[in-house]
Amino acid sequence: MHEYGIALQIADLAAEYAKGKRLTQLSIRIGALSGVFDESLKMYLELIAEERGWGSVACTFTLVDAMFLCVCKKEYQIKNMTESCPVCHSYERTAIDGADCRLESIEVDDENDH
Amino acid sequence: MMKTTIDVAISAQSRNDRIAATVREQLRKHNVLALNFISSPGSGKTSLLETMAKSLGHSLAVITGDIQTTLDADRLSAAGATAIQIETGGSCHLTAQQILDELPKIDLSVTRLLVIENVGNLVCPSTYDLGEDFKIALLSVAEGDEKPIKYPALFVRAKAVVVTKTDLLPYVNFSIQRVRDDCFKLNNNITVLPISCRTGEGVDAWLKFVESLRQT
């Protein structure tokens, strides 16, 4: 349900970067540790697009696994958070990717304002 | 139709994070330690805060969030803390803007510890920065010891897990050791602290732990 607040933030960012041009696509990157569910985010983005009179805006999602830097310097991606480093089997690590949900890019219609 | 792709590459949380940074700056200016309590509803957040209020009085300020009612703020005010209630009306988590809006109601010159008691929810509050120094997870022994691996987003980010209601251990299947082992896999900087507000077990250790966070 918190995807609604995230969708609002994405929509505001998109509008800021569109500078009045009609939005046709949003490309969003969702990290596995971000706690964001793509289907819910899509639903709320579509609702917001309708409320704001944007017309049809396609949403594409790239789902990214959590990536960690181990204390042994190995970088690795895991799907299951209880997996350890494949080299040294340690759990001492820092998350270096997959913790956020990002608006990567937008596509606008050059010929029409919304 | 001519289309143009415009790169953005900005986190969806960037606006919230900027506001959280403002909250953090204001709290640090007054040397206030800030914790964000996150747990399922009924884990014992308010009971722990009531217990803390009896020792800390008005040096403890709490901003507490619920969908509805001022029940929690009323309890905490009666226990001696400065308590502000946010009724979200439906939102399942607090935001940095809500915290920033409430800060002027707190006398930060007498506050040593601010606890944000988040809306009861093991999922949504986990990834929101509210300007706190540390997130603290609470998990009662009645909820099941597998919750950390089922809900990793909170436990990878928390500084500590307070295992509450330990007086109920004889009546439930719950292994504190399992919670320690699983939490270590998710986050090997996490501290697990068992507590019972009813018997007082673990309360002193918790208060000492909170005080130690000032040096971190």
Tab-separated table of N, CA and C in Angstrom, chain B residues 71-196:
chain	number	residue	atom	x	y	z
B	71	LEU	N	-5.037	7.213	21.563
B	71	LEU	CA	-4.859	6.323	22.718
B	71	LEU	C	-3.386	6.210	23.134
B	72	ASP	N	-2.509	6.066	22.163
B	72	ASP	CA	-1.091	5.867	22.500
B	72	ASP	C	-0.484	7.126	23.102
B	73	ALA	N	-0.735	8.271	22.502
B	73	ALA	CA	-0.190	9.524	23.046
B	73	ALA	C	-0.748	9.779	24.440
B	74	ASP	N	-2.002	9.447	24.663
B	74	ASP	CA	-2.618	9.634	25.985
B	74	ASP	C	-1.905	8.787	27.031
B	75	ARG	N	-1.652	7.528	26.674
B	75	ARG	CA	-0.939	6.625	27.601
B	75	ARG	C	0.444	7.162	27.935
B	76	LEU	N	1.132	7.638	26.903
B	76	LEU	CA	2.523	8.050	27.098
B	76	LEU	C	2.601	9.359	27.851
B	77	SER	N	1.662	10.266	27.609
B	77	SER	CA	1.611	11.513	28.391
B	77	SER	C	1.365	11.196	29.856
B	78	ALA	N	0.457	10.271	30.128
B	78	ALA	CA	0.150	9.882	31.509
B	78	ALA	C	1.367	9.262	32.185
B	79	ALA	N	2.236	8.620	31.393
B	79	ALA	CA	3.434	7.982	31.951
B	79	ALA	C	4.580	8.968	32.159
B	80	GLY	N	4.419	10.206	31.660
B	80	GLY	CA	5.426	11.229	31.933
B	80	GLY	C	6.235	11.710	30.737
B	81	ALA	N	5.996	11.126	29.549
B	81	ALA	CA	6.745	11.573	28.368
B	81	ALA	C	6.015	12.742	27.702
B	82	THR	N	6.740	13.439	26.826
B	82	THR	CA	6.092	14.395	25.926
B	82	THR	C	5.626	13.591	24.729
B	83	ALA	N	4.336	13.564	24.463
B	83	ALA	CA	3.818	12.664	23.427
B	83	ALA	C	2.950	13.422	22.441
B	84	ILE	N	3.240	13.228	21.164
B	84	ILE	CA	2.483	13.863	20.077
B	84	ILE	C	1.884	12.739	19.243
B	85	GLN	N	0.610	12.840	18.937
B	85	GLN	CA	-0.060	11.799	18.145
B	85	GLN	C	-0.252	12.270	16.710
B	86	ILE	N	0.084	11.387	15.761
B	86	ILE	CA	-0.292	11.611	14.354
B	86	ILE	C	-1.346	10.558	14.020
B	87	GLU	N	-2.517	11.010	13.591
B	87	GLU	CA	-3.538	10.070	13.081
B	87	GLU	C	-3.467	10.103	11.566
B	88	THR	N	-3.028	9.009	10.953
B	88	THR	CA	-2.777	9.034	9.515
B	88	THR	C	-4.053	8.932	8.696
B	89	GLY	N	-5.118	8.452	9.321
B	89	GLY	CA	-6.390	8.339	8.602
B	89	GLY	C	-6.422	7.229	7.569
B	90	GLY	N	-5.347	6.450	7.471
B	90	GLY	CA	-5.355	5.361	6.475
B	90	GLY	C	-3.967	5.002	5.991
B	91	SER	N	-3.036	5.941	6.012
B	91	SER	CA	-1.692	5.613	5.528
B	91	SER	C	-1.023	4.645	6.493
B	92	CYS	N	-0.305	3.686	5.917
B	92	CYS	CA	0.230	2.568	6.700
B	92	CYS	C	1.628	2.823	7.234
B	93	HIS	N	2.141	4.029	7.072
B	93	HIS	CA	3.472	4.347	7.572
B	93	HIS	C	3.569	5.856	7.725
B	94	LEU	N	4.559	6.310	8.503
B	94	LEU	CA	4.796	7.745	8.649
B	94	LEU	C	5.800	8.208	7.589
B	95	THR	N	5.793	9.504	7.303
B	95	THR	CA	6.739	10.078	6.350
B	95	THR	C	7.570	11.162	7.045
B	96	ALA	N	8.684	11.529	6.415
B	96	ALA	CA	9.552	12.552	6.994
B	96	ALA	C	8.811	13.885	7.119
B	97	GLN	N	7.943	14.193	6.172
B	97	GLN	CA	7.196	15.455	6.223
B	97	GLN	C	6.325	15.516	7.466
B	98	GLN	N	5.714	14.384	7.808
B	98	GLN	CA	4.863	14.356	9.003
B	98	GLN	C	5.689	14.617	10.260
B	99	ILE	N	6.901	14.068	10.307
B	99	ILE	CA	7.759	14.286	11.476
B	99	ILE	C	8.187	15.752	11.533
B	100	LEU	N	8.594	16.307	10.386
B	100	LEU	CA	9.024	17.704	10.337
B	100	LEU	C	7.897	18.625	10.814
B	101	ASP	N	6.673	18.300	10.425
B	101	ASP	CA	5.517	19.124	10.806
B	101	ASP	C	5.275	19.108	12.304
B	102	GLU	N	5.618	18.018	12.979
B	102	GLU	CA	5.339	17.893	14.422
B	102	GLU	C	6.486	18.395	15.306
B	103	LEU	N	7.675	18.497	14.754
B	103	LEU	CA	8.837	18.864	15.577
B	103	LEU	C	8.663	20.177	16.348
B	104	PRO	N	8.040	21.208	15.763
B	104	PRO	CA	7.875	22.464	16.522
B	104	PRO	C	7.072	22.313	17.804
B	105	LYS	N	6.314	21.208	17.945
B	105	LYS	CA	5.510	21.005	19.161
B	105	LYS	C	6.343	20.448	20.309
B	106	ILE	N	7.607	20.095	20.009
B	106	ILE	CA	8.476	19.474	21.021
B	106	ILE	C	9.559	20.460	21.433
B	107	ASP	N	9.767	20.610	22.764
B	107	ASP	CA	10.849	21.463	23.238
B	107	ASP	C	12.149	20.660	23.146
B	108	LEU	N	12.893	20.849	22.078
B	108	LEU	CA	14.096	20.043	21.854
B	108	LEU	C	15.202	20.376	22.858
B	109	SER	N	15.075	21.528	23.543
B	109	SER	CA	16.126	21.890	24.505
B	109	SER	C	16.057	21.020	25.767
B	110	VAL	N	14.905	20.395	26.044
B	110	VAL	CA	14.822	19.502	27.212
B	110	VAL	C	14.754	18.035	26.803
B	111	THR	N	14.728	17.769	25.500
B	111	THR	CA	14.580	16.395	25.002
B	111	THR	C	15.955	15.781	24.795
B	112	ARG	N	16.169	14.583	25.333
B	112	ARG	CA	17.428	13.862	25.064
B	112	ARG	C	17.189	12.735	24.069
B	113	LEU	N	15.972	12.180	24.110
B	113	LEU	CA	15.661	11.036	23.253
B	113	LEU	C	14.305	11.272	22.595
B	114	LEU	N	14.282	11.197	21.254
B	114	LEU	CA	13.027	11.229	20.513
B	114	LEU	C	12.802	9.841	19.937
B	115	VAL	N	11.626	9.262	20.256
B	115	VAL	CA	11.273	7.997	19.613
B	115	VAL	C	10.081	8.244	18.708
B	116	ILE	N	10.223	7.827	17.451
B	116	ILE	CA	9.103	7.850	16.525
B	116	ILE	C	8.491	6.457	16.586
B	117	GLU	N	7.271	6.384	17.085
B	117	GLU	CA	6.572	5.092	17.160
B	117	GLU	C	5.765	4.971	15.874
B	118	ASN	N	6.278	4.190	14.942
B	118	ASN	CA	5.670	4.123	13.613
B	118	ASN	C	4.336	3.396	13.655
B	119	VAL	N	3.575	3.509	12.583
B	119	VAL	CA	2.321	2.772	12.472
B	119	VAL	C	2.638	1.278	12.530
B	120	GLY	N	1.850	0.505	13.219
B	120	GLY	CA	2.083	-0.932	13.360
B	120	GLY	C	2.048	-1.615	12.004
B	121	ASN	N	3.208	-2.073	11.541
B	121	ASN	CA	3.309	-2.601	10.171
B	121	ASN	C	4.742	-3.081	10.001
B	122	LEU	N	4.903	-4.339	9.625
B	122	LEU	CA	6.263	-4.902	9.528
B	122	LEU	C	6.869	-4.670	8.142
B	123	VAL	N	6.110	-4.075	7.234
B	123	VAL	CA	6.569	-3.946	5.846
B	123	VAL	C	6.833	-2.487	5.465
B	124	CYS	N	5.782	-1.719	5.321
B	124	CYS	CA	5.896	-0.400	4.688
B	124	CYS	C	6.828	0.602	5.371
B	125	PRO	N	6.857	0.679	6.700
B	125	PRO	CA	7.738	1.694	7.305
B	125	PRO	C	9.235	1.409	7.130
B	126	SER	N	9.592	0.173	6.745
B	126	SER	CA	10.999	-0.248	6.767
B	126	SER	C	11.909	0.610	5.908
B	127	THR	N	11.404	1.106	4.788
B	127	THR	CA	12.286	1.755	3.826
B	127	THR	C	12.148	3.270	3.827
B	128	TYR	N	11.409	3.820	4.794
B	128	TYR	CA	11.273	5.271	4.860
B	128	TYR	C	12.213	5.856	5.906
B	129	ASP	N	13.056	6.771	5.456
B	129	ASP	CA	13.920	7.520	6.356
B	129	ASP	C	13.081	8.658	6.949
B	130	LEU	N	12.991	8.690	8.284
B	130	LEU	CA	12.214	9.747	8.932
B	130	LEU	C	13.127	10.761	9.634
B	131	GLY	N	14.438	10.624	9.411
B	131	GLY	CA	15.379	11.510	10.088
B	131	GLY	C	15.929	10.904	11.365
B	132	GLU	N	15.624	9.617	11.585
B	132	GLU	CA	16.107	8.970	12.803
B	132	GLU	C	17.597	8.646	12.710
B	133	ASP	N	18.216	8.383	13.887
B	133	ASP	CA	19.580	7.868	13.897
B	133	ASP	C	19.570	6.364	13.636
B	134	PHE	N	18.598	5.665	14.225
B	134	PHE	CA	18.534	4.210	14.081
B	134	PHE	C	17.093	3.723	14.011
B	135	LYS	N	16.901	2.683	13.200
B	135	LYS	CA	15.628	1.956	13.222
B	135	LYS	C	15.754	0.836	14.252
B	136	ILE	N	14.710	0.649	15.035
B	136	ILE	CA	14.675	-0.424	16.018
B	136	ILE	C	13.463	-1.299	15.696
B	137	ALA	N	13.691	-2.584	15.482
B	137	ALA	CA	12.590	-3.517	15.226
B	137	ALA	C	12.123	-4.096	16.552
B	138	LEU	N	10.821	-4.297	16.698
B	138	LEU	CA	10.279	-5.008	17.850
B	138	LEU	C	9.557	-6.246	17.339
B	139	LEU	N	9.716	-7.349	18.058
B	139	LEU	CA	9.108	-8.621	17.662
B	139	LEU	C	8.705	-9.346	18.937
B	140	SER	N	7.407	-9.591	19.117
B	140	SER	CA	6.993	-10.260	20.357
B	140	SER	C	7.094	-11.770	20.192
B	141	VAL	N	7.252	-12.470	21.320
B	141	VAL	CA	7.440	-13.922	21.265
B	141	VAL	C	6.179	-14.633	20.771
B	142	ALA	N	5.052	-13.923	20.752
B	142	ALA	CA	3.809	-14.533	20.270
B	142	ALA	C	3.703	-14.490	18.745
B	143	GLU	N	4.661	-13.821	18.080
B	143	GLU	CA	4.529	-13.622	16.629
B	143	GLU	C	5.244	-14.671	15.796
B	144	GLY	N	6.122	-15.438	16.410
B	144	GLY	CA	6.848	-16.426	15.605
B	144	GLY	C	8.288	-16.009	15.362
B	145	ASP	N	9.220	-16.945	15.535
B	145	ASP	CA	10.643	-16.598	15.432
B	145	ASP	C	11.169	-16.598	14.008
B	146	GLU	N	10.302	-16.879	13.032
B	146	GLU	CA	10.756	-16.886	11.635
B	146	GLU	C	10.520	-15.540	10.947
B	147	LYS	N	9.992	-14.586	11.668
B	147	LYS	CA	9.615	-13.303	11.054
B	147	LYS	C	10.810	-12.554	10.453
B	148	PRO	N	12.005	-12.559	11.054
B	148	PRO	CA	13.112	-11.827	10.414
B	148	PRO	C	13.395	-12.278	8.983
B	149	ILE	N	13.394	-13.599	8.730
B	149	ILE	CA	13.694	-14.021	7.353
B	149	ILE	C	12.483	-13.863	6.445
B	150	LYS	N	11.295	-13.794	7.034
B	150	LYS	CA	10.104	-13.556	6.201
B	150	LYS	C	9.985	-12.084	5.814
B	151	TYR	N	10.511	-11.190	6.660
B	151	TYR	CA	10.372	-9.754	6.440
B	151	TYR	C	11.748	-9.080	6.467
B	152	PRO	N	12.645	-9.469	5.559
B	152	PRO	CA	14.036	-9.022	5.665
B	152	PRO	C	14.238	-7.522	5.536
B	153	ALA	N	13.363	-6.815	4.808
B	153	ALA	CA	13.596	-5.387	4.542
B	153	ALA	C	13.762	-4.596	5.834
B	154	LEU	N	13.045	-4.962	6.883
B	154	LEU	CA	13.191	-4.255	8.155
B	154	LEU	C	14.478	-4.679	8.859
B	155	PHE	N	14.713	-5.997	8.938
B	155	PHE	CA	15.796	-6.499	9.776
B	155	PHE	C	17.164	-6.225	9.178
B	156	VAL	N	17.257	-6.032	7.857
B	156	VAL	CA	18.574	-5.657	7.309
B	156	VAL	C	18.920	-4.209	7.655
B	157	ARG	N	17.893	-3.419	7.985
B	157	ARG	CA	18.127	-1.996	8.239
B	157	ARG	C	18.155	-1.643	9.729
B	158	ALA	N	17.705	-2.554	10.582
B	158	ALA	CA	17.556	-2.210	12.001
B	158	ALA	C	18.886	-2.288	12.738
B	159	LYS	N	19.048	-1.435	13.734
B	159	LYS	CA	20.222	-1.466	14.596
B	159	LYS	C	20.041	-2.539	15.667
B	160	ALA	N	18.802	-2.757	16.076
B	160	ALA	CA	18.513	-3.729	17.136
B	160	ALA	C	17.133	-4.330	16.927
B	161	VAL	N	16.966	-5.538	17.483
B	161	VAL	CA	15.647	-6.170	17.555
B	161	VAL	C	15.326	-6.338	19.026
B	162	VAL	N	14.238	-5.746	19.471
B	162	VAL	CA	13.802	-5.947	20.840
B	162	VAL	C	12.775	-7.077	20.813
B	163	VAL	N	13.107	-8.188	21.435
B	163	VAL	CA	12.172	-9.327	21.510
B	163	VAL	C	11.321	-9.104	22.759
B	164	THR	N	10.065	-8.818	22.568
B	164	THR	CA	9.200	-8.372	23.673
B	164	THR	C	8.344	-9.511	24.213
B	165	LYS	N	7.756	-9.246	25.394
B	165	LYS	CA	6.795	-10.156	26.057
B	165	LYS	C	7.441	-11.497	26.409
B	166	THR	N	8.706	-11.465	26.828
B	166	THR	CA	9.414	-12.719	27.132
B	166	THR	C	8.777	-13.478	28.303
B	167	ASP	N	7.920	-12.811	29.074
B	167	ASP	CA	7.207	-13.527	30.137
B	167	ASP	C	6.267	-14.590	29.546
B	168	LEU	N	5.958	-14.502	28.251
B	168	LEU	CA	5.079	-15.489	27.613
B	168	LEU	C	5.839	-16.685	27.040
B	169	LEU	N	7.174	-16.685	27.134
B	169	LEU	CA	7.964	-17.766	26.528
B	169	LEU	C	7.527	-19.177	26.933
B	170	PRO	N	7.156	-19.416	28.189
B	170	PRO	CA	6.736	-20.787	28.547
B	170	PRO	C	5.502	-21.274	27.787
B	171	TYR	N	4.764	-20.343	27.148
B	171	TYR	CA	3.476	-20.717	26.550
B	171	TYR	C	3.500	-20.708	25.028
B	172	VAL	N	4.646	-20.354	24.417
B	172	VAL	CA	4.698	-20.238	22.957
B	172	VAL	C	5.935	-20.977	22.436
B	173	ASN	N	5.900	-21.318	21.129
B	173	ASN	CA	7.073	-21.900	20.476
B	173	ASN	C	7.884	-20.770	19.881
B	174	PHE	N	8.899	-20.342	20.583
B	174	PHE	CA	9.704	-19.223	20.094
B	174	PHE	C	11.132	-19.424	20.565
B	175	SER	N	12.071	-19.364	19.629
B	175	SER	CA	13.483	-19.528	19.976
B	175	SER	C	14.206	-18.211	19.784
B	176	ILE	N	14.668	-17.607	20.882
B	176	ILE	CA	15.424	-16.362	20.767
B	176	ILE	C	16.722	-16.628	20.008
B	177	GLN	N	17.295	-17.803	20.186
B	177	GLN	CA	18.528	-18.155	19.475
B	177	GLN	C	18.303	-18.176	17.968
B	178	ARG	N	17.149	-18.688	17.536
B	178	ARG	CA	16.858	-18.682	16.106
B	178	ARG	C	16.803	-17.245	15.567
B	179	VAL	N	16.163	-16.357	16.341
B	179	VAL	CA	16.100	-14.950	15.925
B	179	VAL	C	17.523	-14.382	15.831
B	180	ARG	N	18.376	-14.671	16.811
B	180	ARG	CA	19.771	-14.196	16.761
B	180	ARG	C	20.475	-14.716	15.508
B	181	ASP	N	20.330	-16.019	15.240
B	181	ASP	CA	21.036	-16.633	14.103
B	181	ASP	C	20.552	-16.042	12.782
B	182	ASP	N	19.234	-15.924	12.617
B	182	ASP	CA	18.698	-15.417	11.365
B	182	ASP	C	19.017	-13.932	11.193
B	183	CYS	N	18.910	-13.159	12.265
B	183	CYS	CA	19.212	-11.724	12.175
B	183	CYS	C	20.681	-11.514	11.836
B	184	PHE	N	21.552	-12.346	12.358
B	184	PHE	CA	22.973	-12.220	12.057
B	184	PHE	C	23.224	-12.410	10.564
B	185	LYS	N	22.481	-13.359	9.941
B	185	LYS	CA	22.649	-13.588	8.504
B	185	LYS	C	22.202	-12.369	7.697
B	186	LEU	N	21.152	-11.712	8.181
B	186	LEU	CA	20.623	-10.569	7.445
B	186	LEU	C	21.459	-9.313	7.678
B	187	ASN	N	22.035	-9.201	8.862
B	187	ASN	CA	22.627	-7.942	9.291
B	187	ASN	C	23.519	-8.246	10.486
B	188	ASN	N	24.820	-8.386	10.228
B	188	ASN	CA	25.632	-8.848	11.359
B	188	ASN	C	26.036	-7.732	12.312
B	189	ASN	N	25.426	-6.535	12.140
B	189	ASN	CA	25.609	-5.466	13.115
B	189	ASN	C	24.435	-5.333	14.064
B	190	ILE	N	23.487	-6.272	13.998
B	190	ILE	CA	22.257	-6.103	14.770
B	190	ILE	C	22.441	-6.678	16.173
B	191	THR	N	21.806	-6.033	17.166
B	191	THR	CA	21.813	-6.512	18.550
B	191	THR	C	20.412	-7.001	18.885
B	192	VAL	N	20.316	-8.166	19.510
B	192	VAL	CA	19.005	-8.715	19.895
B	192	VAL	C	18.852	-8.567	21.399
B	193	LEU	N	17.771	-7.929	21.836
B	193	LEU	CA	17.574	-7.637	23.254
B	193	LEU	C	16.221	-8.169	23.722
B	194	PRO	N	16.206	-9.244	24.530
B	194	PRO	CA	14.925	-9.752	25.049
B	194	PRO	C	14.440	-8.882	26.192
B	195	ILE	N	13.138	-8.718	26.295
B	195	ILE	CA	12.584	-7.793	27.283
B	195	ILE	C	11.192	-8.243	27.703
B	196	SER	N	10.854	-7.960	28.969
B	196	SER	CA	9.466	-8.083	29.389
B	196	SER	C	9.106	-6.829	30.165
